[in-house]
Amino acid sequence: MMEFGIQKGRHTTSVKLPALIKQAVTIIKTELSQSATSTRALVTVAETLYTQYKRADQRLVEYPNFKSPKGYMSAHYPPELYQLGVDTLEVGGVDGKIKIILHRPLPDGVVKKFILSKTPTGEHYVSFTLKLKRERSSGDREVGLDMGIIDFAIDSDGERYPNPKLLLKVQNRIEHLNKHLSRKVVNSKSWRRLKEKIQKFKRKVINRRKDFLHQLSARLVDSCRVIGVERLDIKKMLGDERYRFSISDAGWGEFKRQLTYKSIESNDTKLVFANQFFASTHICSCCKVKRKEKLPTSIRSWTCEYCGTHHDRDINAALNLKRVALEAVEKWKSRSNTRVIFL
Ligand SMILES: [Zn+2]
């Protein structure tokens, strides 16, 4: 058994990194009698653990928990410990080649570390952390983006990005399987097998959703100079029963995270988050006068009573977001390095 001799709470302050590494090295040498390369991997674990405890002592993070081997597990390795083939991976300290499926070639950059992980469903992944050499190119479009439920998003040029509604499609199937599961004896062999099947289903949905979001966010950041989006209070909206399912299915939070980091990586794409109280839906994008009455969600188009313009609800909102984004970029143009602006 490998033990680091660390306890939770106040005892941790006495733990010093060198002692920890020494202990880790001794353990691996005596108990596993492995080569020097795997010692290096264990040292990385010790270092990570030490950093975590130090940060917890400074009250920056929670103290680490003991992890169940059934849950998500991961190990971080330094970059010198891997050899990547076309469909194989060699890891220092591990005998033989591991067969892998490479989703895409590693981008141009320097590998900082790599992580081997195992999901609760027993799938294994390897992921690489890279410092990228190349920045994303930026196009010259300027768009506002209204997030929806029927369509995932609508831009100010009128283009609609349909919502794949991935979870909804398999929701019935998952519910069906869950019903079966509830009839089985908890922790029996067939219960576990079915549970695994359901989790695999869910993981598939998550992966496909991420893929959809990555493609869309990359396409937007690469083609735009300015992107204006709403700063929705997603946590608050998730509390609303009517929206919870659609929003968590659509992955808005993840989409904004991707837009943000891709804009930061970009040459010159500015991402502007409008204030969450900005009434993008209720202001006329032509005369800028705000409607007196609130527009119910079911009304998809309306006519401005001041200037008479007929609006598509979503495109009007997107146009308003574009306008405030352009104004913000103009206002902050002296800060050319800023990529993300919060209003
Ligand atoms: Zn108007």
mmCIF file of C-alpha atoms and ligand atoms in Angstrom:
data_model
loop_
_atom_site.group_PDB
_atom_site.id
_atom_site.type_symbol
_atom_site.label_atom_id
_atom_site.label_comp_id
_atom_site.label_asym_id
_atom_site.label_seq_id
_atom_site.Cartn_x
_atom_site.Cartn_y
_atom_site.Cartn_z
ATOM 1 C CA MET A 1 0.000 0.000 0.000
ATOM 2 C CA MET A 2 1.126 3.482 -0.769
ATOM 3 C CA GLU A 3 0.627 5.965 1.995
ATOM 4 C CA PHE A 4 1.876 9.472 2.250
ATOM 5 C CA GLY A 5 1.415 9.822 5.964
ATOM 6 C CA ILE A 6 -0.601 12.999 5.700
ATOM 7 C CA GLN A 7 -3.605 13.835 7.770
ATOM 8 C CA LYS A 8 -6.333 16.307 7.096
ATOM 9 C CA GLY A 9 -6.570 19.594 8.909
ATOM 10 C CA ARG A 10 -4.041 21.369 11.007
ATOM 11 C CA HIS A 11 -1.403 18.622 10.972
ATOM 12 C CA THR A 12 -0.665 19.435 7.368
ATOM 13 C CA THR A 13 1.388 22.542 8.055
ATOM 14 C CA SER A 14 4.260 20.383 9.224
ATOM 15 C CA VAL A 15 4.462 18.516 5.915
ATOM 16 C CA LYS A 16 7.400 19.680 3.827
ATOM 17 C CA LEU A 17 7.764 18.997 0.122
ATOM 18 C CA PRO A 18 11.265 17.446 0.220
ATOM 19 C CA ALA A 19 10.218 15.018 2.952
ATOM 20 C CA LEU A 20 7.155 14.086 0.960
ATOM 21 C CA ILE A 21 9.102 13.471 -2.213
ATOM 22 C CA LYS A 22 11.694 11.445 -0.324
ATOM 23 C CA GLN A 23 8.923 9.327 1.118
ATOM 24 C CA ALA A 24 7.338 8.895 -2.307
ATOM 25 C CA VAL A 25 10.651 7.881 -3.851
ATOM 26 C CA THR A 26 11.437 5.429 -1.057
ATOM 27 C CA ILE A 27 8.047 3.810 -1.372
ATOM 28 C CA ILE A 28 8.262 3.350 -5.102
ATOM 29 C CA LYS A 29 11.819 2.068 -4.969
ATOM 30 C CA THR A 30 11.282 -0.469 -2.214
ATOM 31 C CA GLU A 31 7.747 -1.579 -2.895
ATOM 32 C CA LEU A 32 7.457 -1.341 -6.639
ATOM 33 C CA SER A 33 11.162 -1.605 -7.573
ATOM 34 C CA GLN A 34 10.547 0.382 -10.716
ATOM 35 C CA SER A 35 12.806 2.393 -12.940
ATOM 36 C CA ALA A 36 13.689 6.039 -12.354
ATOM 37 C CA THR A 37 11.038 7.260 -14.816
ATOM 38 C CA SER A 38 8.088 6.120 -12.753
ATOM 39 C CA THR A 39 9.724 7.678 -9.698
ATOM 40 C CA ARG A 40 9.494 10.954 -11.604
ATOM 41 C CA ALA A 41 5.750 10.414 -12.046
ATOM 42 C CA LEU A 42 5.249 9.806 -8.368
ATOM 43 C CA VAL A 43 7.258 12.904 -7.542
ATOM 44 C CA THR A 44 4.770 14.854 -9.679
ATOM 45 C CA VAL A 45 1.943 13.394 -7.602
ATOM 46 C CA ALA A 46 3.721 14.380 -4.394
ATOM 47 C CA GLU A 47 4.291 17.904 -5.712
ATOM 48 C CA THR A 48 0.642 18.293 -6.727
ATOM 49 C CA LEU A 49 -0.494 17.051 -3.341
ATOM 50 C CA TYR A 50 1.876 19.395 -1.556
ATOM 51 C CA THR A 51 0.647 22.410 -3.575
ATOM 52 C CA GLN A 52 -2.946 21.443 -2.832
ATOM 53 C CA TYR A 53 -2.307 21.279 0.924
ATOM 54 C CA LYS A 54 -0.391 24.532 0.888
ATOM 55 C CA ARG A 55 -3.224 26.280 -0.940
ATOM 56 C CA ALA A 56 -5.719 24.749 1.472
ATOM 57 C CA ASP A 57 -3.675 26.059 4.411
ATOM 58 C CA GLN A 58 -3.966 29.508 2.869
ATOM 59 C CA ARG A 59 -7.713 28.882 2.628
ATOM 60 C CA LEU A 60 -7.626 29.158 -1.183
ATOM 61 C CA VAL A 61 -9.079 25.695 -1.784
ATOM 62 C CA GLU A 62 -10.617 22.841 0.180
ATOM 63 C CA TYR A 63 -8.420 20.177 1.751
ATOM 64 C CA PRO A 64 -8.088 17.213 -0.580
ATOM 65 C CA ASN A 65 -10.331 14.241 0.105
ATOM 66 C CA PHE A 66 -9.435 10.612 0.022
ATOM 67 C CA LYS A 67 -10.613 9.399 -3.356
ATOM 68 C CA SER A 68 -12.711 6.334 -3.928
ATOM 69 C CA PRO A 69 -11.211 4.019 -6.565
ATOM 70 C CA LYS A 70 -14.703 3.780 -8.069
ATOM 71 C CA GLY A 71 -14.889 7.471 -8.899
ATOM 72 C CA TYR A 72 -12.999 9.639 -11.351
ATOM 73 C CA MET A 73 -9.280 9.059 -11.077
ATOM 74 C CA SER A 74 -6.392 10.826 -12.711
ATOM 75 C CA ALA A 75 -2.622 10.974 -12.617
ATOM 76 C CA HIS A 76 -0.485 13.844 -13.885
ATOM 77 C CA TYR A 77 2.807 13.158 -15.607
ATOM 78 C CA PRO A 78 5.688 15.381 -16.664
ATOM 79 C CA PRO A 79 6.117 15.770 -20.450
ATOM 80 C CA GLU A 80 9.346 13.778 -20.720
ATOM 81 C CA LEU A 81 7.498 10.561 -19.849
ATOM 82 C CA TYR A 82 5.511 10.032 -23.013
ATOM 83 C CA GLN A 83 6.102 8.750 -26.535
ATOM 84 C CA LEU A 84 3.209 9.253 -28.913
ATOM 85 C CA GLY A 85 2.731 7.000 -31.937
ATOM 86 C CA VAL A 86 -0.052 7.053 -34.534
ATOM 87 C CA ASP A 87 -2.365 4.971 -32.380
ATOM 88 C CA THR A 88 -0.159 4.120 -29.444
ATOM 89 C CA LEU A 89 1.136 5.784 -26.344
ATOM 90 C CA GLU A 90 4.151 4.777 -24.325
ATOM 91 C CA VAL A 91 4.356 5.986 -20.757
ATOM 92 C CA GLY A 92 7.597 5.899 -18.825
ATOM 93 C CA GLY A 93 7.452 3.212 -16.158
ATOM 94 C CA VAL A 94 4.615 1.345 -17.869
ATOM 95 C CA ASP A 95 5.587 -1.727 -19.876
ATOM 96 C CA GLY A 96 4.540 -1.958 -23.500
ATOM 97 C CA LYS A 97 2.452 0.291 -25.699
ATOM 98 C CA ILE A 98 -1.023 1.492 -24.833
ATOM 99 C CA LYS A 99 -3.459 1.485 -27.744
ATOM 100 C CA ILE A 100 -5.194 4.836 -28.121
ATOM 101 C CA ILE A 101 -7.599 6.662 -30.404
ATOM 102 C CA LEU A 102 -6.247 10.112 -31.172
ATOM 103 C CA HIS A 103 -9.127 12.560 -31.582
ATOM 104 C CA ARG A 104 -7.002 15.084 -33.406
ATOM 105 C CA PRO A 105 -3.293 15.683 -33.867
ATOM 106 C CA LEU A 106 -1.673 17.659 -31.062
ATOM 107 C CA PRO A 107 -1.599 21.338 -32.026
ATOM 108 C CA ASP A 108 1.655 23.166 -32.577
ATOM 109 C CA GLY A 109 3.094 23.908 -29.150
ATOM 110 C CA VAL A 110 5.070 22.701 -26.161
ATOM 111 C CA VAL A 111 3.612 19.914 -24.021
ATOM 112 C CA LYS A 112 3.639 20.999 -20.364
ATOM 113 C CA LYS A 113 2.189 17.839 -18.864
ATOM 114 C CA PHE A 114 -0.129 14.978 -19.654
ATOM 115 C CA ILE A 115 -2.904 13.409 -17.628
ATOM 116 C CA LEU A 116 -4.101 9.821 -17.566
ATOM 117 C CA SER A 117 -7.628 9.540 -16.260
ATOM 118 C CA LYS A 118 -10.313 6.968 -15.673
ATOM 119 C CA THR A 119 -14.011 7.833 -15.567
ATOM 120 C CA PRO A 120 -16.459 6.127 -13.185
ATOM 121 C CA THR A 121 -17.655 4.113 -16.200
ATOM 122 C CA GLY A 122 -14.188 2.681 -16.678
ATOM 123 C CA GLU A 123 -13.149 4.601 -19.792
ATOM 124 C CA HIS A 124 -9.564 5.725 -19.938
ATOM 125 C CA TYR A 125 -8.421 9.049 -21.353
ATOM 126 C CA VAL A 126 -5.144 10.769 -21.903
ATOM 127 C CA SER A 127 -5.113 14.535 -22.246
ATOM 128 C CA PHE A 128 -2.259 16.895 -22.954
ATOM 129 C CA THR A 129 -1.712 20.388 -21.629
ATOM 130 C CA LEU A 130 0.115 22.531 -24.149
ATOM 131 C CA LYS A 131 1.455 26.019 -24.366
ATOM 132 C CA LEU A 132 0.340 26.996 -27.846
ATOM 133 C CA LYS A 133 2.694 28.686 -30.249
ATOM 134 C CA ARG A 134 0.057 29.837 -32.649
ATOM 135 C CA GLU A 135 -2.683 32.304 -31.912
ATOM 136 C CA ARG A 136 -6.131 31.988 -33.423
ATOM 137 C CA SER A 137 -6.769 34.211 -36.389
ATOM 138 C CA SER A 138 -9.602 36.719 -36.174
ATOM 139 C CA GLY A 139 -11.986 37.589 -38.984
ATOM 140 C CA ASP A 140 -13.709 40.922 -39.442
ATOM 141 C CA ARG A 141 -17.327 40.114 -38.647
ATOM 142 C CA GLU A 142 -19.039 41.998 -35.850
ATOM 143 C CA VAL A 143 -21.927 40.116 -34.287
ATOM 144 C CA GLY A 144 -24.298 40.134 -31.361
ATOM 145 C CA LEU A 145 -25.406 36.731 -30.154
ATOM 146 C CA ASP A 146 -28.761 36.067 -28.553
ATOM 147 C CA MET A 147 -28.911 32.774 -26.689
ATOM 148 C CA GLY A 148 -32.133 30.841 -27.091
ATOM 149 C CA ILE A 149 -33.783 27.557 -26.347
ATOM 150 C CA ILE A 150 -35.511 26.770 -29.639
ATOM 151 C CA ASP A 151 -32.329 27.808 -31.423
ATOM 152 C CA PHE A 152 -29.113 27.528 -29.460
ATOM 153 C CA ALA A 153 -28.132 31.024 -30.577
ATOM 154 C CA ILE A 154 -29.135 33.630 -33.155
ATOM 155 C CA ASP A 155 -26.644 36.161 -34.457
ATOM 156 C CA SER A 156 -27.311 39.744 -35.484
ATOM 157 C CA ASP A 157 -26.927 38.819 -39.181
ATOM 158 C CA GLY A 158 -29.969 36.591 -38.754
ATOM 159 C CA GLU A 159 -28.135 33.283 -38.784
ATOM 160 C CA ARG A 160 -29.668 30.672 -36.493
ATOM 161 C CA TYR A 161 -27.567 28.000 -34.848
ATOM 162 C CA PRO A 162 -29.983 25.140 -34.170
ATOM 163 C CA ASN A 163 -30.014 23.579 -30.758
ATOM 164 C CA PRO A 164 -29.011 19.924 -31.054
ATOM 165 C CA LYS A 165 -31.071 19.085 -27.940
ATOM 166 C CA LEU A 166 -28.896 16.080 -27.420
ATOM 167 C CA LEU A 167 -30.032 15.179 -23.978
ATOM 168 C CA LEU A 168 -33.716 15.480 -24.827
ATOM 169 C CA LYS A 169 -33.283 12.914 -27.585
ATOM 170 C CA VAL A 170 -31.910 10.273 -25.265
ATOM 171 C CA GLN A 171 -33.792 11.384 -22.173
ATOM 172 C CA ASN A 172 -36.625 8.928 -22.771
ATOM 173 C CA ARG A 173 -34.159 6.115 -23.259
ATOM 174 C CA ILE A 174 -32.326 7.012 -20.043
ATOM 175 C CA GLU A 175 -35.594 7.238 -18.113
ATOM 176 C CA HIS A 176 -36.590 3.841 -19.439
ATOM 177 C CA LEU A 177 -33.278 2.317 -18.355
ATOM 178 C CA ASN A 178 -33.513 4.016 -14.972
ATOM 179 C CA LYS A 179 -36.889 2.399 -14.423
ATOM 180 C CA HIS A 180 -35.301 -0.987 -15.097
ATOM 181 C CA LEU A 181 -32.497 -0.116 -12.734
ATOM 182 C CA SER A 182 -34.868 0.667 -9.891
ATOM 183 C CA ARG A 183 -36.277 -2.860 -10.098
ATOM 184 C CA LYS A 184 -32.896 -4.495 -9.660
ATOM 185 C CA VAL A 185 -31.140 -5.315 -6.420
ATOM 186 C CA VAL A 186 -28.759 -2.475 -5.614
ATOM 187 C CA ASN A 187 -25.118 -3.411 -6.208
ATOM 188 C CA SER A 188 -25.971 -6.752 -7.791
ATOM 189 C CA LYS A 189 -24.054 -7.736 -10.899
ATOM 190 C CA SER A 190 -26.863 -6.871 -13.319
ATOM 191 C CA TRP A 191 -27.549 -3.616 -11.455
ATOM 192 C CA ARG A 192 -23.957 -2.557 -11.897
ATOM 193 C CA ARG A 193 -23.944 -3.562 -15.547
ATOM 194 C CA LEU A 194 -27.054 -1.478 -16.252
ATOM 195 C CA LYS A 195 -25.785 1.444 -14.200
ATOM 196 C CA GLU A 196 -22.628 1.418 -16.297
ATOM 197 C CA LYS A 197 -24.687 1.402 -19.473
ATOM 198 C CA ILE A 198 -26.649 4.463 -18.347
ATOM 199 C CA GLN A 199 -23.501 6.330 -17.416
ATOM 200 C CA LYS A 200 -21.989 5.506 -20.784
ATOM 201 C CA PHE A 201 -25.076 6.945 -22.443
ATOM 202 C CA LYS A 202 -24.765 10.155 -20.483
ATOM 203 C CA ARG A 203 -21.071 10.455 -21.227
ATOM 204 C CA LYS A 204 -21.762 10.101 -24.916
ATOM 205 C CA VAL A 205 -24.230 12.990 -24.732
ATOM 206 C CA ILE A 206 -21.739 15.125 -22.832
ATOM 207 C CA ASN A 207 -19.001 14.430 -25.379
ATOM 208 C CA ARG A 208 -21.214 15.193 -28.338
ATOM 209 C CA ARG A 209 -22.453 18.390 -26.750
ATOM 210 C CA LYS A 210 -18.911 19.525 -26.046
ATOM 211 C CA ASP A 211 -17.993 18.797 -29.639
ATOM 212 C CA PHE A 212 -20.906 20.890 -30.921
ATOM 213 C CA LEU A 213 -19.969 23.767 -28.616
ATOM 214 C CA HIS A 214 -16.297 23.629 -29.588
ATOM 215 C CA GLN A 215 -17.110 23.796 -33.282
ATOM 216 C CA LEU A 216 -19.483 26.718 -32.852
ATOM 217 C CA SER A 217 -17.272 28.733 -30.507
ATOM 218 C CA ALA A 218 -14.219 28.207 -32.732
ATOM 219 C CA ARG A 219 -16.137 29.222 -35.823
ATOM 220 C CA LEU A 220 -17.380 32.423 -34.157
ATOM 221 C CA VAL A 221 -14.063 33.461 -32.633
ATOM 222 C CA ASP A 222 -12.183 32.754 -35.881
ATOM 223 C CA SER A 223 -14.580 34.742 -38.059
ATOM 224 C CA CYS A 224 -15.292 37.724 -35.783
ATOM 225 C CA ARG A 225 -13.583 40.872 -34.652
ATOM 226 C CA VAL A 226 -16.276 41.658 -32.082
ATOM 227 C CA ILE A 227 -18.766 39.342 -30.366
ATOM 228 C CA GLY A 228 -21.431 40.679 -28.020
ATOM 229 C CA VAL A 229 -23.242 38.261 -25.701
ATOM 230 C CA GLU A 230 -25.601 38.480 -22.773
ATOM 231 C CA ARG A 231 -24.315 37.894 -19.295
ATOM 232 C CA LEU A 232 -27.123 35.635 -18.196
ATOM 233 C CA ASP A 233 -27.340 34.634 -14.590
ATOM 234 C CA ILE A 234 -27.228 30.952 -15.440
ATOM 235 C CA LYS A 235 -27.227 29.784 -11.812
ATOM 236 C CA LYS A 236 -30.380 31.746 -11.151
ATOM 237 C CA MET A 237 -32.038 30.473 -14.311
ATOM 238 C CA LEU A 238 -31.135 26.898 -13.443
ATOM 239 C CA GLY A 239 -33.158 27.430 -10.291
ATOM 240 C CA ASP A 240 -36.190 28.070 -12.482
ATOM 241 C CA GLU A 241 -37.957 24.779 -13.114
ATOM 242 C CA ARG A 242 -39.175 25.848 -16.553
ATOM 243 C CA TYR A 243 -35.692 26.456 -17.935
ATOM 244 C CA ARG A 244 -33.491 24.097 -15.979
ATOM 245 C CA PHE A 245 -33.575 21.143 -18.309
ATOM 246 C CA SER A 246 -33.174 23.091 -21.546
ATOM 247 C CA ILE A 247 -30.337 25.207 -20.228
ATOM 248 C CA SER A 248 -28.291 22.411 -18.769
ATOM 249 C CA ASP A 249 -28.880 20.474 -21.987
ATOM 250 C CA ALA A 250 -27.783 23.381 -24.147
ATOM 251 C CA GLY A 251 -24.588 23.925 -22.143
ATOM 252 C CA TRP A 252 -24.622 27.719 -22.131
ATOM 253 C CA GLY A 253 -22.138 27.975 -19.303
ATOM 254 C CA GLU A 254 -19.672 25.732 -21.105
ATOM 255 C CA PHE A 255 -20.214 27.679 -24.334
ATOM 256 C CA LYS A 256 -19.312 30.966 -22.656
ATOM 257 C CA ARG A 257 -16.268 29.409 -21.070
ATOM 258 C CA GLN A 258 -15.103 28.269 -24.506
ATOM 259 C CA LEU A 259 -15.831 31.619 -26.158
ATOM 260 C CA THR A 260 -13.839 33.333 -23.403
ATOM 261 C CA TYR A 261 -10.698 31.258 -23.585
ATOM 262 C CA LYS A 262 -10.741 31.124 -27.373
ATOM 263 C CA SER A 263 -11.028 34.914 -27.539
ATOM 264 C CA ILE A 264 -8.083 35.214 -25.164
ATOM 265 C CA GLU A 265 -6.074 32.898 -27.443
ATOM 266 C CA SER A 266 -7.106 34.883 -30.507
ATOM 267 C CA ASN A 267 -5.222 37.497 -32.441
ATOM 268 C CA ASP A 268 -7.786 40.207 -32.028
ATOM 269 C CA THR A 269 -11.283 38.943 -31.190
ATOM 270 C CA LYS A 270 -13.046 41.058 -28.578
ATOM 271 C CA LEU A 271 -15.727 39.352 -26.527
ATOM 272 C CA VAL A 272 -18.133 41.708 -24.770
ATOM 273 C CA PHE A 273 -20.487 40.536 -22.023
ATOM 274 C CA ALA A 274 -23.436 42.933 -21.742
ATOM 275 C CA ASN A 275 -24.676 43.808 -18.292
ATOM 276 C CA GLN A 276 -27.218 41.240 -17.096
ATOM 277 C CA PHE A 277 -29.779 43.988 -16.572
ATOM 278 C CA PHE A 278 -29.425 45.210 -20.166
ATOM 279 C CA ALA A 279 -32.878 44.777 -21.708
ATOM 280 C CA SER A 280 -31.679 43.395 -25.033
ATOM 281 C CA THR A 281 -35.092 41.943 -25.873
ATOM 282 C CA HIS A 282 -37.149 45.002 -25.006
ATOM 283 C CA ILE A 283 -35.201 47.805 -26.653
ATOM 284 C CA CYS A 284 -35.928 48.661 -30.296
ATOM 285 C CA SER A 285 -32.670 48.256 -32.191
ATOM 286 C CA CYS A 286 -33.703 51.037 -34.609
ATOM 287 C CA CYS A 287 -34.846 53.913 -32.389
ATOM 288 C CA LYS A 288 -33.410 52.581 -29.093
ATOM 289 C CA VAL A 289 -36.645 53.196 -27.216
ATOM 290 C CA LYS A 290 -37.562 50.574 -24.630
ATOM 291 C CA ARG A 291 -40.970 48.902 -24.827
ATOM 292 C CA LYS A 292 -43.411 49.715 -22.060
ATOM 293 C CA GLU A 293 -44.686 46.158 -21.609
ATOM 294 C CA LYS A 294 -42.679 43.012 -21.109
ATOM 295 C CA LEU A 295 -42.656 40.661 -24.069
ATOM 296 C CA PRO A 296 -43.919 37.168 -23.145
ATOM 297 C CA THR A 297 -41.593 34.349 -24.236
ATOM 298 C CA SER A 298 -44.221 33.008 -26.628
ATOM 299 C CA ILE A 299 -44.246 36.202 -28.751
ATOM 300 C CA ARG A 300 -41.593 35.752 -31.435
ATOM 301 C CA SER A 301 -41.966 39.107 -33.252
ATOM 302 C CA TRP A 302 -43.223 42.589 -32.456
ATOM 303 C CA THR A 303 -43.640 46.079 -33.883
ATOM 304 C CA CYS A 304 -42.059 49.118 -32.249
ATOM 305 C CA GLU A 305 -44.806 51.586 -31.356
ATOM 306 C CA TYR A 306 -42.443 54.564 -31.771
ATOM 307 C CA CYS A 307 -40.742 53.997 -35.120
ATOM 308 C CA GLY A 308 -42.967 51.239 -36.523
ATOM 309 C CA THR A 309 -40.163 48.793 -37.238
ATOM 310 C CA HIS A 310 -41.214 45.156 -37.190
ATOM 311 C CA HIS A 311 -38.749 43.023 -35.257
ATOM 312 C CA ASP A 312 -37.905 39.372 -35.011
ATOM 313 C CA ARG A 313 -37.561 38.985 -31.248
ATOM 314 C CA ASP A 314 -34.197 37.199 -31.299
ATOM 315 C CA ILE A 315 -32.528 39.141 -34.106
ATOM 316 C CA ASN A 316 -33.533 42.430 -32.453
ATOM 317 C CA ALA A 317 -31.917 41.261 -29.204
ATOM 318 C CA ALA A 318 -28.783 40.205 -31.090
ATOM 319 C CA LEU A 319 -28.604 43.603 -32.844
ATOM 320 C CA ASN A 320 -28.783 45.373 -29.474
ATOM 321 C CA LEU A 321 -25.983 43.199 -28.131
ATOM 322 C CA LYS A 322 -23.897 43.977 -31.202
ATOM 323 C CA ARG A 323 -24.422 47.704 -30.684
ATOM 324 C CA VAL A 324 -23.360 47.718 -27.014
ATOM 325 C CA ALA A 325 -20.394 45.493 -27.858
ATOM 326 C CA LEU A 326 -19.195 47.901 -30.570
ATOM 327 C CA GLU A 327 -19.639 50.861 -28.228
ATOM 328 C CA ALA A 328 -17.619 49.097 -25.528
ATOM 329 C CA VAL A 329 -14.819 48.189 -27.919
ATOM 330 C CA GLU A 330 -14.689 51.797 -29.133
ATOM 331 C CA LYS A 331 -14.609 53.072 -25.553
ATOM 332 C CA TRP A 332 -11.796 50.723 -24.528
ATOM 333 C CA LYS A 333 -9.838 50.869 -27.772
ATOM 334 C CA SER A 334 -6.733 52.176 -26.001
ATOM 335 C CA ARG A 335 -6.498 48.796 -24.252
ATOM 336 C CA SER A 336 -5.715 46.822 -27.364
ATOM 337 C CA ASN A 337 -4.568 43.754 -25.402
ATOM 338 C CA THR A 338 -7.895 43.311 -23.667
ATOM 339 C CA ARG A 339 -9.888 40.458 -25.206
ATOM 340 C CA VAL A 340 -12.827 40.111 -22.852
ATOM 341 C CA ILE A 341 -14.882 43.055 -21.603
ATOM 342 C CA PHE A 342 -17.581 42.837 -18.915
ATOM 343 C CA LEU A 343 -20.116 45.660 -18.869
HETATM 344 ZN ZN ZN B 1 -38.300 51.729 -32.663
#
